[in-house]
Each structure stands twice: as structure tokens, then as C-alpha cells.
Amino acid sequence: MRISQLSAVSGVPIPTIKYYLREGLLPAGEQTSATRAEYGERHVRRLRLIRALLEVGRLPIAAIRKVLAAVDDETLSMHLVLGTAHYALAPAVEPHPDDEAWREARSEADRLIAELGWRIDAQAPTRDELAQVILTLSRLGMPATGEALRPYAEAAMELVMEHEIGTISLDRTREEAVETLVVGTVVHGRALDVLRRLAQESTSAQLFGISGT
Amino acid sequence: MRISQLSAVSGVPIPTIKYYLREGLLPAGEQTSATRAEYGERHVRRLRLIRALLEVGRLPIAAIRKVLAAVDDETLSMHLVLGTAHYALAPAVEPHPDDEAWREARSEADRLIAELGWRIDAQAPTRDELAQVILTLSRLGMPATGEALRPYAEAAMELVMEHEIGTISLDRTREEAVETLVVGTVVHGRALDVLRRLAQESTSAQLFGISGT
């Protein structure tokens, strides 16, 4: 199809498509003449992936480029591609190994992961993210042990196993499977976050009423 | 206590405390002489709140100022204070009411909320956020009905009721209760997000192995 059709099918305006081509997010079409290129189903899928990472995942262009490079690198295992997406999604947390409270929080994070029996890379930045959450809870005088976070961990694992990775069909092409996995990670994360805030609004309305204190 | 003690107790450097004072995030201390001000427990708590919103919630200073103004406004109900925090946390989603696919997604979002029996303001921007998630899932050919999102909604509600708002003690001062509620919203949201990505990494390691495809 021509670029105008690609735009119509995907709902992405032509100037935006040209921008993605220039930025290397979208692979070039097949050049059929000096001024004409043909695009295919793969480009339609790729545009959907870019939009999901951009609009729902709110990843910056540079992070999207990294994720797409990992998706396209066929020498990477699924696990490593997904890891790249995770690291792009994770806000950078600076560890403070010379602060005793930080070291304790980090130990508590490692202990929770070990007790759950989860297989997490020793270098994963997510460990520091979890440590920061634990440190903040403890500073605020809120329950900050691994035990207090266990219900969150268990709910998260159940959703992932029953509705996300656990259900992915592996009889598709590697490219399709990887794309589904990456985008599912991003979109389901947003879904859970939105629904949690809705659940809070509803509970708050019930407990504290719409007006008055 | 003096500003130097406030810094020692809170772990926040003096220049940062002065910055928060200038920005109006932290109320001024009680002036005891031309060059000296006294700070109290309230300032320690407020500093913890600012750090949690900044480091864990990753809210911009302008959003933090709005949340704190709501916390301090005693004419607002708990429900409205929490609502202010929610709206500060929510990424702005632009609705597209002239796009049919958008309208369908928005209807599906409203239907799910109604079926769950949740009390959500008709104007809440969270409704548009949920619509955007549904629209993205449907574009990607993934299950995008309210039914598919129900397990996420139920898991979210259970956590909120059993470990968050549902457990908050209301026999504290309004200020303390509100602060706990706001910060719990932010920190538990981050906790769930981090743990979900950890659950994915672990599941991915088990299913796809550490190396190879």
C-alpha cells in the first residue's frame, strides 16, 4: 500500500509517519520508484506498537527506539526483549549504598523477592525501585516489611499468570509474539493503575461522602 | 527546632528546605528573631510528604503545590482532597468525541464502571484514561471488553479495601489522616506497578529461560 493508505488504515497522519521513518522507528517501505514506496502489514503493526508505547506507555522517543531495536534483534531471547521493555518503563532510581536506611530497605526488597521464589536478575534496577518504595513507606511510618507488600505481589503475579504472559500463544511468529508481549506489558500496567485509582475514588466516595468532611 | 535540626531529622539538605520554603511547599517557621525561625513536627511530616510525592510519585513541583494546597484547605472534604491527588497523578488524556472508535471505547469504560457499581464522578478524567486503555487494546486486537478488564478491577478494589483506604484510621487529626491517604495512594500505586513488573520478569525467566529463544 502507499503511504496515504498506510495513514488511512492506521489512523496515523502522514507527517507523523514520515517523522517515525526519519527517526528510524518505522522501517522504510519497499522502494518501487524514485518517489514511491510500498508499505505492508508489518508497518501497520509497527505503527500500532509505536502509538501504544507513546500514548499509553508515555515512553520518550529514545526509549521507544531502544525497545523497537530489541524487538527487531532476532538474536535476543524473548526474555531479553521483555527485559528491555521493562527497563525502558522503569523510572531510574538512584541507589544510596552508603545510607544505612537504604541498605536495609534494599535487603528487605531482596528478601521479599527471595521468599516469593521469584527469578529476578541480581542486577535488575527493579530491585532498587522496590527498595525505594519500602524506604518511603518506612519513613512515613507505614507498614514497610515484605510481609505488608505480599498481597500486592500476589495480586500482581496472579494477573500476570492468568491474563498476561501466562496466556500468550507461542505459535505465532516471533515478531508478533514479542510485540504482543511488549505492548501487553505497557497497556495492562496502565489498565491496572487506572482501575486502582478508580477503585480508590469509589471507596473514598462511599466512606467520606461526596461533600462535607 | 532550628532549620539545621530540621535538616538533620528529615534528611533533607538545608538548601532544599529553603527552596521548598520559597516555593511555598513548606509553611514558614515561627519567626523567633530577625534571623531565626522555629520549626516543628508539622514541618518534619510535610517534608516527608513532599519527598514521597516527588521521589516516588514523580509529580512535578506545580502538581505537588496543588495537592498540598488541597491538604491544607480545611473546607475540603477528604474525598475532594484525595480527588485532587488523583487528578494530579493522572496523565492528561485528550478525549476524541468525534471519533467513533473513541466513543465506543468510552462507552465500554462507562459500562464497566456501572457494572462494578463503582461511584465515579461523571466528569472524572479517569474515565477517559480507561477509555484510552480500552481503545489501545482493541486496536491491538487484544481482549478489550469490560469483561476482560474485570479481573484487574477486582484485584485493584480488593487491595484498596483491604490494605489502603479501607484500613485508614479516622481517629487521627484531619491533617494526618489526609496526608496518610494521599501518600498511600501514591506509594502503593508505585508498589503495585513495580511488583507487577517483577512478576513479569520472573514469569518470563521461567517461560522463556535466561538465554536462548
Short mmCIF file of C-alpha atoms in Angstrom, two decimals:
data_model
loop_
_atom_site.label_atom_id
_atom_site.label_comp_id
_atom_site.label_asym_id
_atom_site.label_seq_id
_atom_site.Cartn_x
_atom_site.Cartn_y
_atom_site.Cartn_z
CA MET A 1 0.00 0.00 0.00
CA ARG A 2 1.04 3.63 -0.47
CA ILE A 3 1.85 5.92 2.45
CA SER A 4 -1.60 7.56 2.11
CA GLN A 5 -3.28 4.18 2.57
CA LEU A 6 -1.00 3.31 5.46
CA SER A 7 -2.12 6.54 7.07
CA ALA A 8 -5.80 5.77 6.46
CA VAL A 9 -5.55 2.20 7.78
CA SER A 10 -3.52 3.09 10.86
CA GLY A 11 -5.12 6.45 11.66
CA VAL A 12 -1.64 7.99 11.92
CA PRO A 13 -1.25 11.24 9.91
CA ILE A 14 1.27 11.17 7.00
CA PRO A 15 3.63 13.78 8.55
CA THR A 16 3.80 11.66 11.73
CA ILE A 17 4.57 8.54 9.67
CA LYS A 18 7.36 10.46 7.90
CA TYR A 19 8.69 11.58 11.28
CA TYR A 20 8.81 7.95 12.51
CA LEU A 21 10.59 6.94 9.28
CA ARG A 22 13.19 9.70 9.77
CA GLU A 23 13.66 8.75 13.43
CA GLY A 24 14.19 5.11 12.44
CA LEU A 25 11.20 3.89 14.49
CA LEU A 26 9.44 2.61 11.38
CA PRO A 27 11.40 0.57 8.81
CA ALA A 28 11.48 2.07 5.30
CA GLY A 29 8.93 0.81 2.77
CA GLU A 30 9.97 -1.10 -0.31
CA GLN A 31 11.07 1.50 -2.87
CA THR A 32 9.12 0.84 -6.08
CA SER A 33 10.17 4.00 -7.90
CA ALA A 34 12.17 7.14 -7.10
CA THR A 35 9.19 8.77 -5.39
CA ARG A 36 7.09 5.82 -4.35
CA ALA A 37 7.41 3.21 -1.57
CA GLU A 38 5.20 0.27 -0.72
CA TYR A 39 4.18 -0.48 2.86
CA GLY A 40 2.72 -3.69 4.26
CA GLU A 41 1.00 -5.31 7.22
CA ARG A 42 4.23 -5.16 9.17
CA HIS A 43 4.20 -1.36 9.00
CA VAL A 44 0.59 -1.24 10.20
CA ARG A 45 1.51 -3.42 13.20
CA ARG A 46 4.61 -1.39 13.94
CA LEU A 47 2.61 1.86 13.92
CA ARG A 48 0.16 0.39 16.45
CA LEU A 49 3.07 -0.65 18.64
CA ILE A 50 4.65 2.84 18.49
CA ARG A 51 1.35 4.51 19.36
CA ALA A 52 0.75 2.20 22.29
CA LEU A 53 4.23 2.82 23.70
CA LEU A 54 3.86 6.56 23.13
CA GLU A 55 0.25 7.27 24.14
CA VAL A 56 -0.34 4.65 26.79
CA GLY A 57 3.18 3.83 27.96
CA ARG A 58 4.23 7.51 27.72
CA LEU A 59 7.75 6.43 26.82
CA PRO A 60 10.06 9.05 25.33
CA ILE A 61 11.11 8.52 21.68
CA ALA A 62 14.63 7.45 22.71
CA ALA A 63 13.22 4.70 24.95
CA ILE A 64 10.85 3.55 22.19
CA ARG A 65 13.80 3.32 19.81
CA LYS A 66 15.60 1.01 22.27
CA VAL A 67 12.54 -1.20 22.75
CA LEU A 68 11.97 -1.50 19.00
CA ALA A 69 15.64 -2.29 18.37
CA ALA A 70 15.31 -5.13 20.89
CA VAL A 71 12.08 -6.36 19.24
CA ASP A 72 13.89 -6.41 15.87
CA ASP A 73 17.05 -8.10 17.12
CA GLU A 74 16.38 -11.77 16.41
CA THR A 75 19.44 -12.88 18.33
CA LEU A 76 17.77 -11.76 21.59
CA SER A 77 15.61 -14.19 23.55
CA MET A 78 12.02 -13.23 24.38
CA HIS A 79 13.17 -12.82 27.96
CA LEU A 80 15.78 -10.24 27.00
CA VAL A 81 13.39 -8.32 24.73
CA LEU A 82 10.83 -8.11 27.51
CA GLY A 83 13.60 -7.10 29.90
CA THR A 84 14.50 -4.20 27.59
CA ALA A 85 10.89 -3.04 27.63
CA HIS A 86 10.77 -3.32 31.42
CA TYR A 87 13.93 -1.29 31.87
CA ALA A 88 12.62 1.37 29.48
CA LEU A 89 9.40 1.56 31.53
CA ALA A 90 11.18 1.74 34.87
CA PRO A 91 11.90 5.17 36.27
CA ALA A 92 15.60 5.49 37.11
CA VAL A 93 16.13 5.13 40.86
CA GLU A 94 19.46 6.13 42.29
CA PRO A 95 20.66 3.67 44.93
CA HIS A 96 22.28 5.09 48.09
CA PRO A 97 24.52 2.23 49.23
CA ASP A 98 26.25 4.39 51.86
CA ASP A 99 22.97 5.19 53.63
CA GLU A 100 22.08 2.57 56.23
CA ALA A 101 18.30 3.04 55.87
CA TRP A 102 18.66 2.50 52.13
CA ARG A 103 20.71 -0.68 52.60
CA GLU A 104 18.07 -2.05 54.99
CA ALA A 105 15.27 -1.27 52.53
CA ARG A 106 17.22 -2.93 49.74
CA SER A 107 17.75 -6.05 51.90
CA GLU A 108 14.04 -6.14 52.66
CA ALA A 109 13.31 -5.93 48.91
CA ASP A 110 15.73 -8.77 48.16
CA ARG A 111 14.26 -10.83 51.00
CA LEU A 112 10.70 -10.42 49.70
CA ILE A 113 11.77 -11.46 46.19
CA ALA A 114 13.59 -14.50 47.60
CA GLU A 115 10.65 -15.51 49.80
CA LEU A 116 8.29 -15.30 46.84
CA GLY A 117 10.68 -17.56 44.95
CA TRP A 118 10.75 -15.13 42.04
CA ARG A 119 13.54 -15.33 39.47
CA ILE A 120 14.87 -11.79 39.21
CA ASP A 121 18.28 -10.79 37.89
CA ALA A 122 20.65 -9.75 40.69
CA GLN A 123 21.41 -6.53 38.77
CA ALA A 124 17.78 -5.67 37.89
CA PRO A 125 17.08 -1.96 38.55
CA THR A 126 13.60 -3.01 39.66
CA ARG A 127 15.18 -4.21 42.92
CA ASP A 128 16.22 -0.62 43.64
CA GLU A 129 12.74 0.62 42.70
CA LEU A 130 11.20 -1.78 45.21
CA ALA A 131 13.76 -0.67 47.82
CA GLN A 132 12.76 2.95 47.30
CA VAL A 133 9.08 2.13 47.83
CA ILE A 134 9.94 0.26 51.04
CA LEU A 135 12.16 3.11 52.26
CA THR A 136 9.42 5.68 51.62
CA LEU A 137 6.79 3.60 53.42
CA SER A 138 9.10 3.16 56.39
CA ARG A 139 9.95 6.89 56.55
CA LEU A 140 6.23 7.63 56.59
CA GLY A 141 5.69 5.21 59.46
CA MET A 142 3.55 2.94 57.26
CA PRO A 143 3.90 -0.89 57.18
CA ALA A 144 7.11 -1.37 55.19
CA THR A 145 8.02 -5.02 55.55
CA GLY A 146 7.97 -7.52 52.74
CA GLU A 147 5.00 -9.05 54.58
CA ALA A 148 2.98 -5.85 54.12
CA LEU A 149 3.69 -5.86 50.39
CA ARG A 150 2.97 -9.54 49.88
CA PRO A 151 -0.73 -9.07 48.96
CA TYR A 152 0.37 -6.65 46.22
CA ALA A 153 2.96 -9.13 44.97
CA GLU A 154 0.44 -11.98 44.94
CA ALA A 155 -2.25 -9.97 43.16
CA ALA A 156 0.31 -8.85 40.57
CA MET A 157 1.55 -12.41 39.96
CA GLU A 158 -1.97 -13.76 39.58
CA LEU A 159 -2.84 -11.17 36.92
CA VAL A 160 0.43 -11.76 35.06
CA MET A 161 -0.02 -15.55 35.05
CA GLU A 162 -3.73 -15.69 34.31
CA HIS A 163 -4.19 -12.76 31.97
CA GLU A 164 -0.83 -11.71 30.57
CA ILE A 165 2.36 -13.65 29.82
CA GLY A 166 0.85 -16.90 31.04
CA THR A 167 -1.75 -16.81 28.26
CA ILE A 168 0.40 -15.73 25.35
CA SER A 169 0.26 -18.04 22.39
CA LEU A 170 3.70 -19.03 21.22
CA ASP A 171 2.59 -20.44 17.87
CA ARG A 172 2.74 -17.04 16.21
CA THR A 173 5.80 -15.57 14.55
CA ARG A 174 8.47 -14.39 16.95
CA GLU A 175 7.85 -10.81 15.87
CA GLU A 176 4.12 -10.95 16.61
CA ALA A 177 4.60 -12.76 19.92
CA VAL A 178 7.22 -10.27 21.04
CA GLU A 179 5.09 -7.30 20.04
CA THR A 180 2.08 -8.65 21.89
CA LEU A 181 4.18 -9.27 24.97
CA VAL A 182 5.78 -5.84 24.99
CA VAL A 183 2.60 -3.95 24.38
CA GLY A 184 0.64 -6.07 26.82
CA THR A 185 3.20 -5.19 29.47
CA VAL A 186 2.67 -1.50 28.88
CA VAL A 187 -1.09 -1.42 28.36
CA HIS A 188 -2.03 -3.81 31.16
CA GLY A 189 0.22 -1.86 33.52
CA ARG A 190 -1.71 1.28 32.67
CA ALA A 191 -5.04 -0.58 32.97
CA LEU A 192 -4.22 -1.73 36.48
CA ASP A 193 -3.06 1.74 37.52
CA VAL A 194 -6.19 3.45 36.20
CA LEU A 195 -8.52 0.87 37.74
CA ARG A 196 -6.78 1.18 41.10
CA ARG A 197 -7.33 4.95 41.12
CA LEU A 198 -10.97 4.39 40.13
CA ALA A 199 -11.36 1.87 42.96
CA GLN A 200 -9.95 4.47 45.35
CA GLU A 201 -12.27 7.19 44.10
CA SER A 202 -15.27 4.92 44.55
CA THR A 203 -14.22 3.78 48.02
CA SER A 204 -13.48 7.34 49.04
CA ALA A 205 -16.92 8.46 47.81
CA GLN A 206 -18.52 5.73 49.92
CA LEU A 207 -16.50 6.34 53.06
CA PHE A 208 -16.19 10.10 53.07
CA GLY A 209 -19.21 11.11 51.05
CA ILE A 210 -19.37 13.48 48.12
CA SER A 211 -19.44 16.63 50.24
CA GLY A 212 -18.77 17.55 53.87
CA THR A 213 -15.81 16.23 55.89
CA MET B 1 13.89 23.22 66.30
CA ARG B 2 16.21 25.26 64.09
CA ILE B 3 16.48 24.73 60.33
CA SER B 4 19.73 22.78 60.82
CA GLN B 5 17.95 20.33 63.14
CA LEU B 6 15.00 20.07 60.75
CA SER B 7 17.51 19.12 58.06
CA ALA B 8 19.18 16.52 60.29
CA VAL B 9 15.87 14.97 61.40
CA SER B 10 14.33 14.86 57.92
CA GLY B 11 17.46 14.07 55.94
CA VAL B 12 16.61 16.94 53.56
CA PRO B 13 19.56 19.31 52.90
CA ILE B 14 19.15 22.94 54.13
CA PRO B 15 19.26 24.49 50.60
CA THR B 16 16.44 22.13 49.55
CA ILE B 17 14.38 23.11 52.61
CA LYS B 18 14.92 26.79 51.71
CA TYR B 19 13.82 26.06 48.16
CA TYR B 20 10.59 24.43 49.40
CA LEU B 21 10.00 27.46 51.68
CA ARG B 22 10.47 29.86 48.74
CA GLU B 23 8.19 27.75 46.53
CA GLY B 24 5.52 27.78 49.23
CA LEU B 25 5.51 23.97 49.56
CA LEU B 26 6.62 24.17 53.19
CA PRO B 27 4.93 26.64 55.55
CA ALA B 28 7.26 29.22 57.13
CA GLY B 29 8.61 28.51 60.62
CA GLU B 30 7.68 30.63 63.59
CA GLN B 31 9.94 33.69 63.49
CA THR B 32 11.63 33.97 66.91
CA SER B 33 14.10 36.72 65.94
CA ALA B 34 15.09 38.60 62.79
CA THR B 35 17.36 35.74 61.67
CA ARG B 36 15.90 32.75 63.43
CA ALA B 37 12.81 30.62 62.86
CA GLU B 38 11.49 27.65 64.79
CA TYR B 39 10.21 24.53 63.04
CA GLY B 40 8.11 21.74 64.48
CA GLU B 41 6.79 18.22 63.97
CA ARG B 42 4.42 19.51 61.31
CA HIS B 43 7.36 20.61 59.15
CA VAL B 44 9.01 17.20 59.52
CA ARG B 45 5.80 15.48 58.35
CA ARG B 46 5.37 17.92 55.48
CA LEU B 47 8.92 17.29 54.27
CA ARG B 48 8.25 13.54 54.24
CA LEU B 49 5.11 14.13 52.22
CA ILE B 50 6.91 16.33 49.68
CA ARG B 51 9.68 13.77 49.25
CA ALA B 52 7.21 10.93 48.75
CA LEU B 53 5.27 12.88 46.12
CA LEU B 54 8.50 13.93 44.41
CA GLU B 55 10.65 10.79 44.54
CA VAL B 56 8.06 8.05 44.42
CA GLY B 57 5.08 9.79 42.83
CA ARG B 58 7.37 11.70 40.43
CA LEU B 59 4.94 14.60 40.46
CA PRO B 60 6.18 17.95 39.13
CA ILE B 61 6.51 20.79 41.67
CA ALA B 62 3.38 22.53 40.31
CA ALA B 63 1.27 19.39 40.88
CA ILE B 64 2.71 18.96 44.38
CA ARG B 65 1.76 22.55 45.18
CA LYS B 66 -1.86 21.83 44.15
CA VAL B 67 -2.01 18.64 46.22
CA LEU B 68 -0.58 20.39 49.30
CA ALA B 69 -2.96 23.31 48.90
CA ALA B 70 -5.84 20.81 48.94
CA VAL B 71 -4.39 19.04 52.01
CA ASP B 72 -4.20 22.41 53.79
CA ASP B 73 -7.67 23.60 52.79
CA GLU B 74 -9.81 22.55 55.74
CA THR B 75 -13.03 23.40 53.93
CA LEU B 76 -12.43 20.48 51.54
CA SER B 77 -13.77 17.03 52.39
CA MET B 78 -11.37 14.07 52.50
CA HIS B 79 -12.98 12.90 49.28
CA LEU B 80 -12.12 16.13 47.47
CA VAL B 81 -8.54 16.19 48.80
CA LEU B 82 -7.98 12.64 47.60
CA GLY B 83 -9.60 13.57 44.28
CA THR B 84 -7.09 16.40 43.88
CA ALA B 85 -4.24 13.96 44.44
CA HIS B 86 -5.76 11.53 41.93
CA TYR B 87 -6.11 14.18 39.28
CA ALA B 88 -2.51 15.31 39.85
CA LEU B 89 -1.35 11.71 39.41
CA ALA B 90 -3.40 11.08 36.28
CA PRO B 91 -1.72 11.70 32.96
CA ALA B 92 -3.82 14.06 30.84
CA VAL B 93 -5.73 12.12 28.19
CA GLU B 94 -7.30 14.03 25.37
CA PRO B 95 -10.78 12.70 24.54
CA HIS B 96 -11.75 12.37 20.86
CA PRO B 97 -15.55 12.63 20.95
CA ASP B 98 -15.80 12.94 17.15
CA ASP B 99 -14.02 9.61 16.60
CA GLU B 100 -16.45 6.68 16.63
CA ALA B 101 -13.89 4.17 17.93
CA TRP B 102 -13.15 6.56 20.81
CA ARG B 103 -16.83 6.95 21.65
CA GLU B 104 -17.27 3.17 21.72
CA ALA B 105 -14.26 2.76 23.99
CA ARG B 106 -15.58 5.47 26.29
CA SER B 107 -19.00 3.75 26.43
CA GLU B 108 -17.31 0.47 27.27
CA ALA B 109 -15.39 2.21 30.08
CA ASP B 110 -18.59 3.75 31.47
CA ARG B 111 -20.37 0.38 31.22
CA LEU B 112 -17.62 -1.42 33.17
CA ILE B 113 -17.74 1.22 35.91
CA ALA B 114 -21.53 0.94 36.10
CA GLU B 115 -21.46 -2.87 36.17
CA LEU B 116 -18.94 -2.80 39.00
CA GLY B 117 -21.28 -0.46 40.86
CA TRP B 118 -18.45 1.98 41.45
CA ARG B 119 -19.21 5.58 42.41
CA ILE B 120 -17.19 7.67 39.97
CA ASP B 121 -17.83 11.31 39.12
CA ALA B 122 -19.35 11.69 35.64
CA GLN B 123 -16.65 14.26 34.80
CA ALA B 124 -13.69 12.29 36.21
CA PRO B 125 -10.77 12.35 33.74
CA THR B 126 -10.02 8.76 34.85
CA ARG B 127 -12.97 7.69 32.68
CA ASP B 128 -11.10 8.98 29.63
CA GLU B 129 -7.92 7.26 30.78
CA LEU B 130 -9.78 3.95 30.99
CA ALA B 131 -11.30 4.59 27.54
CA GLN B 132 -7.82 5.12 26.10
CA VAL B 133 -6.60 1.81 27.53
CA ILE B 134 -9.64 0.02 26.06
CA LEU B 135 -9.14 1.71 22.68
CA THR B 136 -5.47 0.72 22.58
CA LEU B 137 -6.25 -2.91 23.49
CA SER B 138 -8.91 -3.06 20.81
CA ARG B 139 -6.62 -1.54 18.15
CA LEU B 140 -4.03 -4.18 19.00
CA GLY B 141 -6.59 -6.94 18.61
CA MET B 142 -6.34 -7.83 22.31
CA PRO B 143 -9.37 -8.52 24.54
CA ALA B 144 -10.80 -5.03 25.10
CA THR B 145 -14.17 -5.53 26.71
CA GLY B 146 -15.03 -4.54 30.22
CA GLU B 147 -15.21 -8.29 30.90
CA ALA B 148 -11.52 -8.69 30.02
CA LEU B 149 -10.56 -5.90 32.43
CA ARG B 150 -12.76 -7.11 35.28
CA PRO B 151 -10.04 -9.23 36.97
CA TYR B 152 -7.84 -6.11 37.07
CA ALA B 153 -10.69 -4.07 38.54
CA GLU B 154 -11.43 -6.69 41.18
CA ALA B 155 -7.80 -7.14 42.20
CA ALA B 156 -7.44 -3.35 42.46
CA MET B 157 -10.57 -2.98 44.59
CA GLU B 158 -9.52 -5.76 46.94
CA LEU B 159 -6.14 -4.13 47.59
CA VAL B 160 -7.71 -0.70 48.11
CA MET B 161 -10.33 -2.02 50.54
CA GLU B 162 -8.13 -4.41 52.49
CA HIS B 163 -4.82 -2.58 52.57
CA GLU B 164 -5.38 1.08 51.74
CA ILE B 165 -8.33 3.41 52.29
CA GLY B 166 -10.38 0.67 53.88
CA THR B 167 -7.90 0.41 56.76
CA ILE B 168 -7.23 4.07 57.43
CA SER B 169 -7.80 5.13 61.00
CA LEU B 170 -10.00 8.18 61.19
CA ASP B 171 -9.25 8.95 64.84
CA ARG B 172 -6.20 10.98 63.94
CA THR B 173 -6.17 14.67 63.15
CA ARG B 174 -7.64 15.53 59.77
CA GLU B 175 -4.20 16.68 58.61
CA GLU B 176 -2.52 13.39 59.49
CA ALA B 177 -5.33 11.29 58.05
CA VAL B 178 -5.30 13.24 54.80
CA GLU B 179 -1.53 13.04 54.50
CA THR B 180 -1.54 9.30 55.06
CA LEU B 181 -4.28 8.85 52.49
CA VAL B 182 -2.60 10.96 49.81
CA VAL B 183 0.79 9.44 50.26
CA GLY B 184 -0.58 5.92 50.49
CA THR B 185 -2.28 6.48 47.15
CA VAL B 186 1.00 7.43 45.54
CA VAL B 187 3.32 4.94 47.21
CA HIS B 188 1.03 1.90 46.98
CA GLY B 189 0.43 2.69 43.32
CA ARG B 190 4.16 2.58 42.74
CA ALA B 191 4.47 -0.59 44.82
CA LEU B 192 1.89 -2.41 42.71
CA ASP B 193 3.50 -1.22 39.47
CA VAL B 194 6.99 -2.35 40.50
CA LEU B 195 5.78 -5.71 41.79
CA ARG B 196 3.85 -6.33 38.58
CA ARG B 197 6.98 -5.77 36.50
CA LEU B 198 8.92 -8.06 38.85
CA ALA B 199 6.22 -10.72 38.49
CA GLN B 200 6.55 -10.42 34.72
CA GLU B 201 10.32 -10.68 34.80
CA SER B 202 10.10 -13.82 36.92
CA THR B 203 7.41 -15.43 34.75
CA SER B 204 9.34 -14.53 31.63
CA ALA B 205 12.52 -16.09 33.06
CA GLN B 206 10.60 -19.28 33.79
CA LEU B 207 8.82 -19.49 30.44
CA PHE B 208 11.49 -18.25 28.08
CA GLY B 209 14.64 -19.04 30.03
CA ILE B 210 17.54 -16.77 30.79
CA SER B 211 19.24 -17.26 27.43
CA GLY B 212 18.32 -18.65 24.03
CA THR B 213 14.94 -18.10 22.31
#
